PDB file of C-alpha atoms in Angstrom:
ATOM      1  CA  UNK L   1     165.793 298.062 205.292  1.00 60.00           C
ATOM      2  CA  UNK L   2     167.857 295.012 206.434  1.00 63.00           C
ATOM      3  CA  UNK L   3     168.265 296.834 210.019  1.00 72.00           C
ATOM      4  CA  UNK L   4     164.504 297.786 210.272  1.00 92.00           C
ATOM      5  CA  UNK L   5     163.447 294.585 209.632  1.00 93.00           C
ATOM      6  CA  UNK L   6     165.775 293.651 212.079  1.00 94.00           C
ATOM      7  CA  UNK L   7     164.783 295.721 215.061  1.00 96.00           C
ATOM      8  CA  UNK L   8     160.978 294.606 213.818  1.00 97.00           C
ATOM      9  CA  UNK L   9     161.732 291.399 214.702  1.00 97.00           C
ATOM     10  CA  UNK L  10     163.636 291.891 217.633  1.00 97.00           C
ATOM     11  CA  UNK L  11     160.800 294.150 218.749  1.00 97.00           C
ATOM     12  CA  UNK L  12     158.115 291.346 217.985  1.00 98.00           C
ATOM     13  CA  UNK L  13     159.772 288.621 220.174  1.00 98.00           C
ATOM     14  CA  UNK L  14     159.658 291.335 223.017  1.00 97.00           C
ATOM     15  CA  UNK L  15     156.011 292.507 222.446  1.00 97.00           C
ATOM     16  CA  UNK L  16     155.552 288.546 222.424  1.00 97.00           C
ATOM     17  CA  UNK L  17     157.603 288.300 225.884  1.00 97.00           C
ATOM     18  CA  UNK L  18     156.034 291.047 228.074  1.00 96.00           C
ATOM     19  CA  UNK L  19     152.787 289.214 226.646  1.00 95.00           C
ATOM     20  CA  UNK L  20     154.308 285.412 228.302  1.00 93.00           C
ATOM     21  CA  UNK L  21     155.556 287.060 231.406  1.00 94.00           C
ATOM     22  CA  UNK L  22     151.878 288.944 232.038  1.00 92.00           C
ATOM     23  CA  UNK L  23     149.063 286.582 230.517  1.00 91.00           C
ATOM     24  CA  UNK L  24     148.320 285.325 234.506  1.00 88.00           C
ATOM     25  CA  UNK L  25     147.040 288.353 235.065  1.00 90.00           C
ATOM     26  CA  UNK L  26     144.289 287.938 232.363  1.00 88.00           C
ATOM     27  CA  UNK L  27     142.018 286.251 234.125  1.00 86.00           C
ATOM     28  CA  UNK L  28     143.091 287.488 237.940  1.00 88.00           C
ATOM     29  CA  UNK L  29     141.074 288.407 240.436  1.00 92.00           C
ATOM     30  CA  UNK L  30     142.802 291.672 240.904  1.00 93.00           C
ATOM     31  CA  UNK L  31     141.665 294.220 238.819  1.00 93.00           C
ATOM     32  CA  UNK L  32     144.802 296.431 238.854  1.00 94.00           C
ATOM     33  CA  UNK L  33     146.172 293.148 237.889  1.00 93.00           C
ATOM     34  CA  UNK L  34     143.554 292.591 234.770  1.00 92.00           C
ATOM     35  CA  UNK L  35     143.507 296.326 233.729  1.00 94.00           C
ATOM     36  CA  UNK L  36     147.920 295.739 233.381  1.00 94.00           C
ATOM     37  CA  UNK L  37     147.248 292.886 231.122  1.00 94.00           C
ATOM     38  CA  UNK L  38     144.544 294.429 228.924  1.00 95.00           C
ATOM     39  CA  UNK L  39     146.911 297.912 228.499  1.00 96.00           C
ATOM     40  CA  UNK L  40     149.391 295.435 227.277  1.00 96.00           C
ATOM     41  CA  UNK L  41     147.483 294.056 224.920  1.00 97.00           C
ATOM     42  CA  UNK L  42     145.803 297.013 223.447  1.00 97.00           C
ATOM     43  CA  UNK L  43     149.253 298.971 223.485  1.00 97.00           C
ATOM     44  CA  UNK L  44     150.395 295.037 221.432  1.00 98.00           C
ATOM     45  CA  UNK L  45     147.898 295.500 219.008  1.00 98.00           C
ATOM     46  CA  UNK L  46     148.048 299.171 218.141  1.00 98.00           C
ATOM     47  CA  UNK L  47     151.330 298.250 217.430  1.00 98.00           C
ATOM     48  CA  UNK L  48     150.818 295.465 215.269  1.00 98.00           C
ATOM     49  CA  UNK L  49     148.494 297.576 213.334  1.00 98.00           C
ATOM     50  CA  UNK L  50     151.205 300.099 212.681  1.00 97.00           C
ATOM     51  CA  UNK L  51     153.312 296.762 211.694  1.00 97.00           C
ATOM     52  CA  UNK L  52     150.879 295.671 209.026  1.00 97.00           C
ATOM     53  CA  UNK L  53     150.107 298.652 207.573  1.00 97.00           C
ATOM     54  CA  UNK L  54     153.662 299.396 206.786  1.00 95.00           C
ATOM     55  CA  UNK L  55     155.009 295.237 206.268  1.00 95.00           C
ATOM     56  CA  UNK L  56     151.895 293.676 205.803  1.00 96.00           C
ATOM     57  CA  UNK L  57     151.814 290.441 207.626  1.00 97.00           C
ATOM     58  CA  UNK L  58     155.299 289.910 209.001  1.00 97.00           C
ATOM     59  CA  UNK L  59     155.888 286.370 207.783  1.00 97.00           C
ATOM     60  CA  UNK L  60     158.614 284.009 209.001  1.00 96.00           C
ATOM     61  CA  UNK L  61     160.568 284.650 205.778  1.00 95.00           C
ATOM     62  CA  UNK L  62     160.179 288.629 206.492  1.00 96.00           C
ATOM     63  CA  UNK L  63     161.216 288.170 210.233  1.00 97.00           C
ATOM     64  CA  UNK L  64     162.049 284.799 211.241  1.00 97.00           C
ATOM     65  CA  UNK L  65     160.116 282.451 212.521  1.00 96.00           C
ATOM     66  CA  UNK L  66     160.040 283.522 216.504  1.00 97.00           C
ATOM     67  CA  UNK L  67     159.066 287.047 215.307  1.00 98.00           C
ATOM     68  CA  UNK L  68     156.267 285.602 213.337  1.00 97.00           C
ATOM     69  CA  UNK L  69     154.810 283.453 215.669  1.00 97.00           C
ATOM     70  CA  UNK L  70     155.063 286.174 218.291  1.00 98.00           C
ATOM     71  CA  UNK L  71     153.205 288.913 215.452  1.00 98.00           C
ATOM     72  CA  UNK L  72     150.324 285.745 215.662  1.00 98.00           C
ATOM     73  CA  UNK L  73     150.303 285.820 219.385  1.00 97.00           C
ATOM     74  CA  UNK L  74     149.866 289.675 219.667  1.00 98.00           C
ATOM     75  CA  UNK L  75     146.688 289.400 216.839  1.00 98.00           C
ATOM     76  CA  UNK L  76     145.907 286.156 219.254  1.00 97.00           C
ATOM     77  CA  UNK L  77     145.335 288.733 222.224  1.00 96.00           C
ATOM     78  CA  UNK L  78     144.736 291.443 220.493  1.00 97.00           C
ATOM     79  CA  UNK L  79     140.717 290.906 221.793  1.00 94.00           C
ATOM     80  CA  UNK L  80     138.959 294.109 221.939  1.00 94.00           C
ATOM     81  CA  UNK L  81     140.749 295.173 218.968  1.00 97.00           C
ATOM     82  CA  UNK L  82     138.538 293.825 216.602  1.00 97.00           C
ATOM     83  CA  UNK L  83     139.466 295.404 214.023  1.00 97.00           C
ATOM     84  CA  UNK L  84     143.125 294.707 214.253  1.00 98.00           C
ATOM     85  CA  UNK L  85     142.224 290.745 214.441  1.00 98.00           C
ATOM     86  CA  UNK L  86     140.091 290.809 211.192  1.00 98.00           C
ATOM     87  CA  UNK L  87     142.887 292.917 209.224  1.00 98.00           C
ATOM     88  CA  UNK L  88     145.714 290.043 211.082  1.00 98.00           C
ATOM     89  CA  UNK L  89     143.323 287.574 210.064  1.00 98.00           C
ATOM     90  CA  UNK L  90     142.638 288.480 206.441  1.00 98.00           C
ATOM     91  CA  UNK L  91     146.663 289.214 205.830  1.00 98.00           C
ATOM     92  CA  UNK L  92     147.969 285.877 207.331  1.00 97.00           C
ATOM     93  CA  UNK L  93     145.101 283.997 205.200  1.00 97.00           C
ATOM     94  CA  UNK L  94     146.650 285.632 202.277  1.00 97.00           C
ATOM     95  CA  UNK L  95     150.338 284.689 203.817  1.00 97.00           C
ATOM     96  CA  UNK L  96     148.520 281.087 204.382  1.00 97.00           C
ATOM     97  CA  UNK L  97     147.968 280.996 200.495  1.00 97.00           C
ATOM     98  CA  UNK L  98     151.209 282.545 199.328  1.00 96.00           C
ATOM     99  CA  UNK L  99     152.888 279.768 201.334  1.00 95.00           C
ATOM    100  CA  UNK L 100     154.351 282.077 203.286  1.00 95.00           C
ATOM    101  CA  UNK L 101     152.348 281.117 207.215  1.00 95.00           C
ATOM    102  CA  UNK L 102     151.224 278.538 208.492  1.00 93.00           C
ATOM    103  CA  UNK L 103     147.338 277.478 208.223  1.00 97.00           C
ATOM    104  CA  UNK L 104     147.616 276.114 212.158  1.00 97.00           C
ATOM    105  CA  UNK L 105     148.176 279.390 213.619  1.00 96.00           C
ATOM    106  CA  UNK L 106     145.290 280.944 210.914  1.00 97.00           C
ATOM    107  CA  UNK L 107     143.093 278.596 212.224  1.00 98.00           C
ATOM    108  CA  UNK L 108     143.117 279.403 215.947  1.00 97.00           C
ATOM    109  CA  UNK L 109     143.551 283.380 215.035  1.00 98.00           C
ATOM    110  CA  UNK L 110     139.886 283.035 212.788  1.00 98.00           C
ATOM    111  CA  UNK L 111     138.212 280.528 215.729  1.00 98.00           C
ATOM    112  CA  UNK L 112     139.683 283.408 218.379  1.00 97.00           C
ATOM    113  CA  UNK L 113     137.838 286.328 215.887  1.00 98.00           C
ATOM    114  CA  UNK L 114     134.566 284.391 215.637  1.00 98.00           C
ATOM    115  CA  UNK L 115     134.080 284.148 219.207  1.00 97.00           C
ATOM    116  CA  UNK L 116     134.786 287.585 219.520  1.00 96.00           C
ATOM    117  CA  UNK L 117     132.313 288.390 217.152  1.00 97.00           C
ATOM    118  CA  UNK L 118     130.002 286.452 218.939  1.00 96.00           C
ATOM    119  CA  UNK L 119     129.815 283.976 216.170  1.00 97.00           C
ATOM    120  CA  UNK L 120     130.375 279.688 216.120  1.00 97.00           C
ATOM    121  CA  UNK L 121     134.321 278.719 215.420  1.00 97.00           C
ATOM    122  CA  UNK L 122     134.803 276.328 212.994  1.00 97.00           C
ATOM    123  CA  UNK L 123     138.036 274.505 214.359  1.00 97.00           C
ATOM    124  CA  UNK L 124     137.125 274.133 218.215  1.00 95.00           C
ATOM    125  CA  UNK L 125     140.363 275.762 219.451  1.00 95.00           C
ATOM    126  CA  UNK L 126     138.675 278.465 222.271  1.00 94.00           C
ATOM    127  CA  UNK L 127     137.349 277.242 225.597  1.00 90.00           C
ATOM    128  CA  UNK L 128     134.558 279.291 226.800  1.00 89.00           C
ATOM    129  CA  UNK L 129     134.973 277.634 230.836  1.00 85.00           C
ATOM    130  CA  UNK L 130     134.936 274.074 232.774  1.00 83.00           C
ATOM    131  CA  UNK L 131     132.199 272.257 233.424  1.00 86.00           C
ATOM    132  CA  UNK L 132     132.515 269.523 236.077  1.00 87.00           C
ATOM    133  CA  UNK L 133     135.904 269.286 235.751  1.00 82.00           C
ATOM    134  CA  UNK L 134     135.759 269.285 231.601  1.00 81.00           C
ATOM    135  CA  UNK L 135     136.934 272.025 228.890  1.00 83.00           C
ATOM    136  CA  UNK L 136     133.917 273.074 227.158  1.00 85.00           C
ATOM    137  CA  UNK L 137     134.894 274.674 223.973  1.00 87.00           C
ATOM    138  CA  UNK L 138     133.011 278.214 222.654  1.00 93.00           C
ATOM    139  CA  UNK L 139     129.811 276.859 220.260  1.00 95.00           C
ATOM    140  CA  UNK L 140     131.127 275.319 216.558  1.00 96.00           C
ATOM    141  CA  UNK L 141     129.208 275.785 213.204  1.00 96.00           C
ATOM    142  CA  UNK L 142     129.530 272.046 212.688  1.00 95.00           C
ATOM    143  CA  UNK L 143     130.638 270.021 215.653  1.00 92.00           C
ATOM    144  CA  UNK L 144     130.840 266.608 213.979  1.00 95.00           C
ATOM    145  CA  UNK L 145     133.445 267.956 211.899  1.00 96.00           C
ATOM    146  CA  UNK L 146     135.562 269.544 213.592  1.00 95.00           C
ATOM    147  CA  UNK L 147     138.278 266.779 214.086  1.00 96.00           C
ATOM    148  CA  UNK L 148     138.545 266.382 210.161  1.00 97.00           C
ATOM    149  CA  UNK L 149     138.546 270.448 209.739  1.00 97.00           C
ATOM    150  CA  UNK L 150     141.679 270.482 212.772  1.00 97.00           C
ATOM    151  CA  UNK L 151     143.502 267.488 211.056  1.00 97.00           C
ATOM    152  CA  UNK L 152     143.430 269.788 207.526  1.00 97.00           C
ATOM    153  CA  UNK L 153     145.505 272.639 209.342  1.00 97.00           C
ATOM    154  CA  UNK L 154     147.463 270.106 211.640  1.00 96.00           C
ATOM    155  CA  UNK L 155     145.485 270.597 214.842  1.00 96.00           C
ATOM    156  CA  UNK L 156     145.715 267.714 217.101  1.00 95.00           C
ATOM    157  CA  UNK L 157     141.977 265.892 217.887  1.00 95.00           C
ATOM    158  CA  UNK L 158     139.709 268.303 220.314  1.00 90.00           C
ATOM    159  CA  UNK L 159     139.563 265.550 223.114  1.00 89.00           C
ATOM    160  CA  UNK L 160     143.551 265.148 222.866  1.00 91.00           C
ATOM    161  CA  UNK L 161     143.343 269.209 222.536  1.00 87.00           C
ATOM    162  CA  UNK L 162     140.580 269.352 225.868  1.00 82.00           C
ATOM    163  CA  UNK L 163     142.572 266.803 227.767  1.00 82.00           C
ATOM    164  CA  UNK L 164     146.083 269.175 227.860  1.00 81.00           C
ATOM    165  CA  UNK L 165     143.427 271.770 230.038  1.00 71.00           C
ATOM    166  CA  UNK L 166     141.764 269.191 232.226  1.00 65.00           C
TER     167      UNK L 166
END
């Protein structure tokens, strides 16, 4: 077991890696380019399915804390996998209650989820474009509280947050 969970975690901080060395490509104007990130990504979150049926979340006690944050950035990309964000989601907000992850990371991964449902976040952490130079974040259920909802999971203010992508 000790060894498994060791080569998960090592595996993790890879996945998490290939997805730091590629994520330019995301948004590039070259398709081949675009199509190399999304295989990635998709080939990412299969995996992390297969990770959380068998560990269930893989928390930074369970892994370490590298391998955990890089499980969070694979469920973070995992976009047209909706079905492996809602299952990431659901298991780190029960890791969030155990004590066992952090509510931070929770809150960007259920914001990332609504928007690709095509509902309103409720912390303000995704950017839909810029607008004259600005960030303008995806829609919120209630803007005029989203800088006391951020400060509750330790998320800096949005305009400190916008500013960092102006």
């Amino acid at each position: 077991m000790v060894h498994d969970v060791a080569a998960l975690a090592a595996e993790l901080t890879d996945m998490a890696a290939a997805d730091h060395r590629t994520a330019v490509h995301a948004n590039s104007d070259d398709p081949a380019e675009q199509l190399a990130w999304r295989r990635l990504t998709a080939r990412h979150g299969d995996r992390l399915g297969e990770i959380m049926a068998e560990y269930g979340w893989p928390t930074a006690e369970l892994v370490g804390e590298e391998a955990a944050r890089a499980a969070w950035l694979i469920a973070q990309h995992a976009d047209r996998q909706l079905d492996i964000q809602r299952r990431a989601l659901q298991l780190m907000r029960q890791a969030v209650s155990a004590g066992a992850a952090g509510p931070r990371e929770m809150a960007f991964l259920r914001d990332r989820t609504l928007v690709n449902e095509g509902r309103q976040q409720v912390y303000g952490t995704q950017i839909a474009g810029v607008k004259d130079g600005a960030p303008v974040p995806w829609p919120c259920e209630e803007p005029e509280c989203v800088d006391e909802l951020r400060a509750a999971v330790g998320i800096e203010p949005f305009d400190a947050y916008v500013a960092r992508f102006s």
